[in-house]
PDB file of C-alpha atoms in Angstrom:
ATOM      1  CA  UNK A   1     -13.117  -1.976  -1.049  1.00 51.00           C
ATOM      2  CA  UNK A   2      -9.967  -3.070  -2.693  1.00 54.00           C
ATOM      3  CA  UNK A   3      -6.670  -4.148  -1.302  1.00 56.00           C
ATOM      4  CA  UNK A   4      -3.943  -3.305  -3.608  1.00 60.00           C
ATOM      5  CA  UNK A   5      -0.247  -4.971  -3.168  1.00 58.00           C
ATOM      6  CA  UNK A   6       2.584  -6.385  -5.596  1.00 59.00           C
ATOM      7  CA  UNK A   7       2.118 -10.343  -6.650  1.00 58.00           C
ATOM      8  CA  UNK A   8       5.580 -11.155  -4.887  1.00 61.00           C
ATOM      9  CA  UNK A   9       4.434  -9.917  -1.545  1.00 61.00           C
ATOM     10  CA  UNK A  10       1.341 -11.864  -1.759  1.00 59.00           C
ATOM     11  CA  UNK A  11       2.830 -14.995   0.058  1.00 63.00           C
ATOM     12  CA  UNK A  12       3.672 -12.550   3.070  1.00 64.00           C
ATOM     13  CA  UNK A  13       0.273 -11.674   3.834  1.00 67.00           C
ATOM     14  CA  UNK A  14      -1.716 -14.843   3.975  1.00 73.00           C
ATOM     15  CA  UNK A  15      -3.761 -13.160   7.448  1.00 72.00           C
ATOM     16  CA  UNK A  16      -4.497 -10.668   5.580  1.00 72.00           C
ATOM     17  CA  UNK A  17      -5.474 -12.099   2.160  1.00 74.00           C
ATOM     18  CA  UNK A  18      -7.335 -14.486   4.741  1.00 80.00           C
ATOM     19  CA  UNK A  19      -9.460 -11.717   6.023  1.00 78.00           C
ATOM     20  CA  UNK A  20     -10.018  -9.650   2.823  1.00 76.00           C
ATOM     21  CA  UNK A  21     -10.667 -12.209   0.186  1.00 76.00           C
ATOM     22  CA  UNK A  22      -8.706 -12.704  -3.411  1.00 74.00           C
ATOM     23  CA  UNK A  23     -11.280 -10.571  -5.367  1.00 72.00           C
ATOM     24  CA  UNK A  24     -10.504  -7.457  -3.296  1.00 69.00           C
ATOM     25  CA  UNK A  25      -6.869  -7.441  -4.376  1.00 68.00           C
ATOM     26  CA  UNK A  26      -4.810  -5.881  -7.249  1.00 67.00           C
ATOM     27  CA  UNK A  27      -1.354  -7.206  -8.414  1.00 68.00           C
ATOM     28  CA  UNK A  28       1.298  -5.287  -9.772  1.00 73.00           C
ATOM     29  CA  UNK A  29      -0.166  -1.985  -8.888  1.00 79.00           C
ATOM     30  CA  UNK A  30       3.115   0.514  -6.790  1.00 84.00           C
ATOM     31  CA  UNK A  31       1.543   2.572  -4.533  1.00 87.00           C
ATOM     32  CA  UNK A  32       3.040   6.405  -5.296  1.00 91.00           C
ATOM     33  CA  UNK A  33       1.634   8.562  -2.381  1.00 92.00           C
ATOM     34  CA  UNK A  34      -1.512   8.782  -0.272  1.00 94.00           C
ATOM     35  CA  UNK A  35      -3.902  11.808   0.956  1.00 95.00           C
ATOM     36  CA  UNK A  36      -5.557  11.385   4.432  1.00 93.00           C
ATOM     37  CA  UNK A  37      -9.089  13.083   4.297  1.00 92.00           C
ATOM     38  CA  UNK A  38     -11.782  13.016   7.407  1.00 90.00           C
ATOM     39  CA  UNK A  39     -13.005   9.428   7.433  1.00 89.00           C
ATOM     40  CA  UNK A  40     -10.116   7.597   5.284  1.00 91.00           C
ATOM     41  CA  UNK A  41      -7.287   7.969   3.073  1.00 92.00           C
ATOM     42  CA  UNK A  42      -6.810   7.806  -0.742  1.00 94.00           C
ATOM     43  CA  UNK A  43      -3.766   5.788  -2.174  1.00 91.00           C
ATOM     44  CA  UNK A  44      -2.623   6.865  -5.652  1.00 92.00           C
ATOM     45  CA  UNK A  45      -0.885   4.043  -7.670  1.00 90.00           C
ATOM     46  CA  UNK A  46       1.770   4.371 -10.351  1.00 90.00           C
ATOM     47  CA  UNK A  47      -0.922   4.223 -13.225  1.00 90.00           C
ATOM     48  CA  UNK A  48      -2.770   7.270 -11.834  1.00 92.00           C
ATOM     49  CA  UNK A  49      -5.730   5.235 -10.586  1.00 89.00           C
ATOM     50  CA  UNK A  50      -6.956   5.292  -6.978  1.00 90.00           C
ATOM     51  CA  UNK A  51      -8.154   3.497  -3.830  1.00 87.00           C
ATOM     52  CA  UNK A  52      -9.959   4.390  -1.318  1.00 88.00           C
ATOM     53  CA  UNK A  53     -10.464   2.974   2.477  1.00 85.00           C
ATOM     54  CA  UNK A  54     -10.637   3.828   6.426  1.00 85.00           C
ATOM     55  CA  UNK A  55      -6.657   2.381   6.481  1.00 82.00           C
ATOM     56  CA  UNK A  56      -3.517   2.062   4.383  1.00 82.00           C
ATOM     57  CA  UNK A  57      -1.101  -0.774   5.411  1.00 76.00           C
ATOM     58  CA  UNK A  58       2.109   0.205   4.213  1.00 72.00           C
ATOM     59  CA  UNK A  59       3.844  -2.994   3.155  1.00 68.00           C
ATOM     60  CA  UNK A  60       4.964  -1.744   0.147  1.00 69.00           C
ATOM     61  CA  UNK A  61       8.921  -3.079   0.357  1.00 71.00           C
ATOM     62  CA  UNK A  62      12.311  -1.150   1.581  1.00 73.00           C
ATOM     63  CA  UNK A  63      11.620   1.688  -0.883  1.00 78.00           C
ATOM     64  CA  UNK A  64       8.515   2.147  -0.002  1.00 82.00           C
ATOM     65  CA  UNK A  65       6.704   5.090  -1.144  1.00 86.00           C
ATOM     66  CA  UNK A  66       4.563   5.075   1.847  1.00 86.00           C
ATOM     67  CA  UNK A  67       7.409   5.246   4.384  1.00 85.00           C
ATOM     68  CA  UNK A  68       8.669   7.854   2.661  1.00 88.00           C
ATOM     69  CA  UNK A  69       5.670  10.439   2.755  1.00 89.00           C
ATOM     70  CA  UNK A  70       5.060   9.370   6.360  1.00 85.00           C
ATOM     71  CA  UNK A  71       9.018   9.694   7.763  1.00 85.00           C
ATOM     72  CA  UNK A  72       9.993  11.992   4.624  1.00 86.00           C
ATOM     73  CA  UNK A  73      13.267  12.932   7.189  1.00 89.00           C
ATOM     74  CA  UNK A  74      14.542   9.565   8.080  1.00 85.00           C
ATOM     75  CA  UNK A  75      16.940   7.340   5.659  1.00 83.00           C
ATOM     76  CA  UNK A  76      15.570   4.197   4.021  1.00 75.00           C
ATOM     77  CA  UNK A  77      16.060   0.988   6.134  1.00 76.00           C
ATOM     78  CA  UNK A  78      19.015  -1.116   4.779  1.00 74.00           C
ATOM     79  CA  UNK A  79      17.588  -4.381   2.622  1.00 62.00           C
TER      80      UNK A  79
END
């Protein structure tokens, strides 16, 4: 299982590094776009490599790719 988020967002997720552990993350990895399948989702990062898990956290910043494909209607919130 691996967690994948950008270096300068790691300081905002100390619960969650807490409960993962440091050798499950990735740094510097932008998410592009995710596919929900019957027991989990797959995120696809800039790079064309993948993840796989049974959630995707979307803390990806105010452009956030993830936002985007899941409220594809609605304007970006304001920085």
């Amino acid at each position: 299982q691996t967690l994948t988020i950008r270096s300068r967002d790691v300081q905002h997720l100390g619960a969650l590094l807490d409960a993962v552990g440091l050798s499950s993350i990735e740094l510097e990895s932008a998410a592009v776009g995710f596919v929900t399948h019957g027991d989990g989702v797959r995120l696809t990062l800039a790079d064309g490599r993948t993840a796989e898990g049974q959630i995707l956290i979307g803390a990806d910043g105010v452009a956030s790719a993830i936002r985007s494909q899941l409220h594809p209607d609605e304007p970006a919130p304001r920085a």
